[in-house]
Coordinates of C-alpha atoms and ligand atoms in Angstrom, one line a residue:
M21 CA 0.0 0.0 0.0
L22 CA 1.5 3.3 -1.1
K23 CA 1.1 6.4 1.0
K24 CA -1.4 9.0 0.1
Y25 CA 0.0 11.8 -2.0
K26 CA -1.2 15.4 -2.2
A27 CA 0.1 15.9 -5.7
V28 CA 0.8 13.4 -8.5
F29 CA 2.8 14.3 -11.5
F30 CA 2.6 11.8 -14.4
D31 CA 3.5 11.1 -17.9
W32 CA 0.7 10.7 -20.4
D33 CA 1.5 8.4 -23.4
G34 CA 2.4 4.9 -22.1
T35 CA 1.7 5.8 -18.5
A36 CA -1.9 7.1 -18.3
V37 CA -3.1 6.0 -21.8
M38 CA -1.8 3.3 -24.1
S39 CA -1.4 5.7 -27.0
R40 CA -2.6 9.1 -28.2
K41 CA -5.5 7.7 -30.0
A42 CA -6.5 5.3 -27.2
P43 CA -9.7 6.2 -25.2
V44 CA -9.1 8.4 -22.2
E45 CA -12.2 7.3 -20.2
E46 CA -10.3 5.0 -17.9
A47 CA -7.7 7.6 -17.1
V48 CA -10.4 10.2 -16.5
K49 CA -12.4 7.9 -14.3
A50 CA -9.3 7.4 -12.1
M51 CA -8.4 11.1 -12.0
A52 CA -11.8 12.7 -11.3
P53 CA -12.4 11.6 -7.7
L54 CA -8.9 12.7 -6.7
L55 CA -9.4 16.1 -8.3
D56 CA -12.7 16.3 -6.4
E57 CA -10.8 15.6 -3.1
G58 CA -8.3 18.4 -3.8
V59 CA -5.4 16.2 -4.9
K60 CA -3.3 18.1 -7.4
L61 CA -2.7 16.2 -10.7
A62 CA -0.2 17.3 -13.3
I63 CA 0.2 15.7 -16.7
I64 CA 3.8 16.0 -17.7
S65 CA 4.1 15.1 -21.4
G66 CA 6.5 15.7 -24.3
T67 CA 3.5 16.4 -26.5
T68 CA 1.4 19.5 -27.0
I69 CA -2.1 20.2 -25.8
E70 CA -3.8 19.1 -29.0
N71 CA -2.6 15.6 -28.4
I72 CA -3.9 15.3 -24.8
A73 CA -7.4 13.8 -25.0
G74 CA -7.9 15.2 -28.5
G75 CA -7.1 18.7 -27.3
E76 CA -10.2 18.7 -25.2
I77 CA -9.3 17.4 -21.8
E78 CA -11.4 20.1 -20.1
K79 CA -14.5 18.4 -21.5
Y80 CA -14.0 15.4 -19.3
F81 CA -13.9 17.3 -16.0
T82 CA -16.0 19.7 -14.0
E83 CA -14.7 23.3 -13.4
K84 CA -14.1 22.4 -9.8
Q85 CA -12.0 19.4 -10.8
L86 CA -10.1 21.4 -13.4
A87 CA -9.0 23.8 -10.7
N88 CA -6.7 21.0 -9.4
L89 CA -5.4 19.9 -12.8
Y90 CA -2.2 21.1 -14.4
L91 CA -0.5 20.3 -17.8
G92 CA 3.2 20.5 -18.3
L93 CA 3.7 20.0 -22.0
G94 CA 6.1 20.2 -24.9
R95 CA 9.1 18.9 -22.9
G96 CA 9.3 22.0 -20.8
A97 CA 7.7 24.4 -23.3
Y98 CA 4.3 25.0 -21.8
N99 CA 2.7 25.0 -18.4
Y100 CA -1.1 25.2 -18.0
M101 CA -3.6 25.6 -15.3
F102 CA -7.3 25.9 -15.7
Q103 CA -9.3 29.0 -15.1
E104 CA -13.1 29.0 -15.4
G105 CA -12.7 25.6 -17.0
K106 CA -10.4 26.7 -19.7
P107 CA -6.7 26.0 -20.1
C108 CA -4.5 28.9 -19.4
C109 CA -0.7 28.9 -20.1
F110 CA 0.8 30.4 -16.9
Q111 CA 4.5 29.9 -17.9
N112 CA 6.3 29.0 -21.1
M113 CA 9.8 28.4 -22.3
I114 CA 9.5 29.3 -25.9
P115 CA 12.8 30.7 -27.0
E116 CA 13.2 33.9 -29.0
E117 CA 13.3 33.3 -32.8
R118 CA 17.1 33.7 -33.0
I119 CA 17.6 30.8 -30.5
L120 CA 15.0 28.6 -32.2
L121 CA 16.7 29.1 -35.5
N122 CA 19.9 28.0 -33.9
I123 CA 18.3 24.9 -32.6
H124 CA 17.3 24.1 -36.1
R125 CA 20.8 24.7 -37.3
I126 CA 22.3 22.5 -34.6
C127 CA 20.0 19.7 -35.6
F128 CA 20.8 20.0 -39.3
D129 CA 24.5 20.0 -38.4
I130 CA 24.0 16.8 -36.4
H131 CA 22.2 15.3 -39.4
M132 CA 25.1 16.3 -41.7
E133 CA 27.8 15.1 -39.4
L134 CA 26.1 11.7 -39.1
K135 CA 25.6 11.5 -42.8
E136 CA 29.0 12.7 -43.9
K137 CA 31.2 10.9 -41.4
F138 CA 29.2 7.7 -40.9
G139 CA 26.8 7.3 -43.8
F140 CA 24.0 7.3 -41.1
D141 CA 20.7 8.6 -42.3
T142 CA 18.3 10.6 -40.2
D143 CA 15.1 12.7 -40.6
I144 CA 14.4 15.8 -38.7
V145 CA 11.0 17.1 -37.4
F146 CA 11.5 20.8 -37.1
S147 CA 7.9 21.9 -36.3
R148 CA 8.2 21.8 -32.5
P149 CA 7.9 24.8 -30.3
N150 CA 11.4 24.7 -28.7
Y151 CA 13.1 21.6 -29.9
C152 CA 13.7 19.3 -32.9
K153 CA 13.3 15.6 -33.2
I154 CA 15.9 13.7 -35.0
D155 CA 14.6 10.3 -36.2
L156 CA 17.5 7.9 -35.8
M157 CA 15.6 4.9 -37.2
V158 CA 14.2 6.1 -40.4
N159 CA 13.1 2.7 -41.5
N160 CA 11.5 1.7 -38.2
E161 CA 7.9 3.0 -37.7
R162 CA 6.4 3.1 -34.3
G163 CA 2.8 3.5 -35.4
D164 CA 0.5 4.8 -32.8
N165 CA 2.5 3.6 -29.8
L166 CA 4.7 6.5 -29.3
F167 CA 6.6 5.2 -26.3
L168 CA 9.8 3.4 -26.0
Q169 CA 9.8 -0.2 -27.1
E170 CA 12.5 -2.6 -25.8
S171 CA 13.6 -4.0 -29.1
E172 CA 14.3 -0.5 -30.4
L173 CA 17.3 -0.1 -28.1
D174 CA 19.0 -3.2 -29.6
I175 CA 18.1 -2.2 -33.1
L176 CA 19.6 1.3 -32.8
K177 CA 22.8 0.1 -31.1
K178 CA 23.2 -2.5 -33.9
V179 CA 22.6 -0.1 -36.7
M180 CA 25.0 2.5 -35.1
A181 CA 27.7 -0.1 -34.7
E182 CA 27.3 -1.1 -38.4
H183 CA 28.0 2.5 -39.3
G184 CA 31.2 2.6 -37.2
M185 CA 29.6 4.5 -34.2
E186 CA 30.9 2.6 -31.3
G187 CA 30.3 5.3 -28.8
G188 CA 26.6 4.5 -28.7
I189 CA 24.0 7.0 -27.5
K190 CA 26.6 8.9 -25.5
Q191 CA 28.3 9.8 -28.7
L192 CA 25.1 11.3 -30.1
M193 CA 24.4 13.3 -26.9
D194 CA 28.0 14.6 -26.9
L195 CA 27.7 15.5 -30.5
A196 CA 24.6 17.5 -29.7
D197 CA 26.3 19.3 -26.8
E198 CA 29.4 20.1 -28.9
I199 CA 27.5 21.5 -31.9
G200 CA 25.2 23.4 -29.5
K201 CA 28.3 25.1 -28.1
K202 CA 29.3 26.2 -31.6
Y203 CA 26.0 28.2 -31.6
Q204 CA 26.3 29.3 -28.0
V205 CA 23.2 27.3 -27.1
T206 CA 23.2 25.0 -24.0
V207 CA 21.1 22.2 -25.4
V208 CA 19.2 19.6 -23.4
P209 CA 19.4 16.4 -25.6
T210 CA 17.4 13.3 -24.8
C211 CA 17.2 10.1 -26.6
D212 CA 14.7 7.3 -26.5
A213 CA 16.3 5.1 -29.2
K214 CA 14.1 6.2 -32.1
Y215 CA 14.4 9.9 -31.5
L216 CA 17.2 12.2 -30.4
E217 CA 15.5 15.3 -29.2
V218 CA 17.4 18.5 -29.0
G219 CA 16.0 21.6 -27.3
I220 CA 16.6 24.0 -24.5
S221 CA 14.2 22.6 -21.9
S222 CA 12.9 19.3 -20.5
K223 CA 10.4 17.8 -18.2
S224 CA 12.5 19.3 -15.4
D225 CA 11.3 22.8 -16.4
N226 CA 7.7 21.5 -16.3
V227 CA 7.8 20.0 -12.9
N228 CA 9.7 22.9 -11.4
A229 CA 7.2 25.4 -12.8
I230 CA 4.1 23.5 -11.8
F231 CA 5.4 22.6 -8.3
G232 CA 6.2 26.3 -7.9
R233 CA 2.7 27.2 -8.9
I234 CA 1.2 24.6 -6.5
Q235 CA 3.4 26.0 -3.7
E236 CA 1.9 29.4 -4.3
E237 CA -1.6 28.0 -3.7
T238 CA -1.1 25.3 -1.1
D239 CA 1.3 24.1 1.6
I240 CA 2.1 20.9 -0.2
K241 CA 5.7 19.8 0.4
P242 CA 8.0 18.1 -2.0
E243 CA 7.9 14.8 -0.1
E244 CA 4.1 14.7 -0.5
C245 CA 4.4 14.4 -4.3
A246 CA 4.6 11.3 -6.5
Y247 CA 6.0 11.1 -10.0
W248 CA 5.0 8.4 -12.4
G249 CA 6.3 7.6 -15.9
D250 CA 7.3 4.8 -18.3
E251 CA 10.5 6.2 -19.5
Y252 CA 13.0 6.4 -16.7
V253 CA 15.1 3.7 -18.2
G254 CA 18.2 4.9 -19.9
I255 CA 19.7 3.5 -23.0
E256 CA 23.1 3.4 -21.6
E257 CA 24.9 3.8 -18.3
G258 CA 24.3 7.2 -16.9
I259 CA 21.9 8.3 -19.6
F260 CA 18.3 8.1 -18.4
G261 CA 14.9 8.5 -20.2
S262 CA 12.7 11.5 -20.5
D263 CA 10.7 10.9 -17.3
S264 CA 13.9 10.9 -15.3
F265 CA 14.0 14.7 -15.9
M266 CA 11.1 15.0 -13.5
Y267 CA 13.7 14.4 -10.8
T268 CA 15.2 17.9 -10.0
S269 CA 16.7 19.7 -7.1
V270 CA 13.1 20.9 -6.3
T271 CA 11.3 17.6 -6.6
A272 CA 14.0 15.1 -5.4
S273 CA 12.4 14.4 -2.0
G274 CA 9.3 13.1 -3.8
D275 CA 8.7 9.5 -4.7
F276 CA 9.3 8.3 -8.2
F277 CA 7.7 5.3 -9.9
D278 CA 8.3 3.4 -13.1
V279 CA 5.5 1.4 -14.8
S280 CA 7.6 0.1 -17.7
D281 CA 8.4 -3.6 -17.7
I282 CA 11.7 -3.1 -19.4
N283 CA 14.3 -5.2 -17.7
S284 CA 17.3 -2.9 -17.5
K285 CA 20.1 -2.0 -15.1
N286 CA 20.1 1.5 -16.5
R287 CA 17.5 3.0 -14.2
P288 CA 18.2 5.8 -11.8
D289 CA 18.6 4.4 -8.3
W290 CA 15.9 6.8 -6.9
V291 CA 13.1 5.3 -9.0
R292 CA 10.9 2.4 -7.7
I293 CA 10.0 -0.2 -10.3
I294 CA 6.3 -1.0 -10.3
G295 CA 5.9 -2.3 -13.9
G296 CA 2.6 -3.2 -15.4
G297 CA 2.2 -0.2 -17.7
V298 CA -1.0 1.9 -17.8
D299 CA -3.0 -0.5 -15.7
S300 CA -0.7 -0.2 -12.9
F301 CA -0.7 3.6 -12.8
L302 CA -4.5 3.8 -13.0
K303 CA -4.7 1.2 -10.2
F304 CA -2.4 3.4 -8.1
L305 CA -4.7 6.4 -8.7
C306 CA -7.8 4.5 -7.7
G307 CA -6.0 3.3 -4.6
Q308 CA -5.3 6.9 -3.6
I309 CA -9.0 7.7 -3.1
I310 CA -9.7 7.9 0.6
Ligands
MG19 MG1 5.6 7.9 -21.9

């Protein structure tokens, strides 16, 4: 039996719902009673608001429930609360255009370096608010399931090795850092095997902003918060997944839980492995109702 938390921060795809197109009713059913009780819930997702419950999450909750709901989206880019039942962005990390253009240049340079030096093909998604996504497995489609799949790790490592990149993911992250410096941008690269994402913010910025907001409204302490995700696992030693960014100097005394079933030694030592995917997270939420 887990303790009762006053605030729960959680990832969306792969943690609260199976995929972006999957029905949200189960998640909503588990969330609503907690919001009624005044428990703060914060969805912390790499995606943007259009991809959370079809861009209409407010339709699923009452105005009173929405007052306890927060969205931290776009890997650090946007933080929302709800006012009179409507989402309202209270903080963002959208860079000025000059910096955004440099992020694009950095990603193009990464693409070129991989192509020229190693004959390694990538595609780049540029249309994100403050980062780009470099597709490292251009021949491997994920379909609707946007979360990390175990076999992808092995495939990527194998393909990289075939192209003479023995440094693994660390090599890609270092390359991003190095090219970032060339443009005087401190980049925050993350990699989940299929995508190397390069931007200036991460889920750390979301949890810090939302926790700060909650602290302005309540006396909730860091140790009264839980953080759930399915991507804590790192691809390599010392490099952890996107949900591990929820662990910051502000949130560190909270409790962190991983619902992924991936068998890996590359998990941060502060996360508790629960496994069981979406079901297990929703069961936790239901168990939190007094
Ligand atoms: Mg996820």
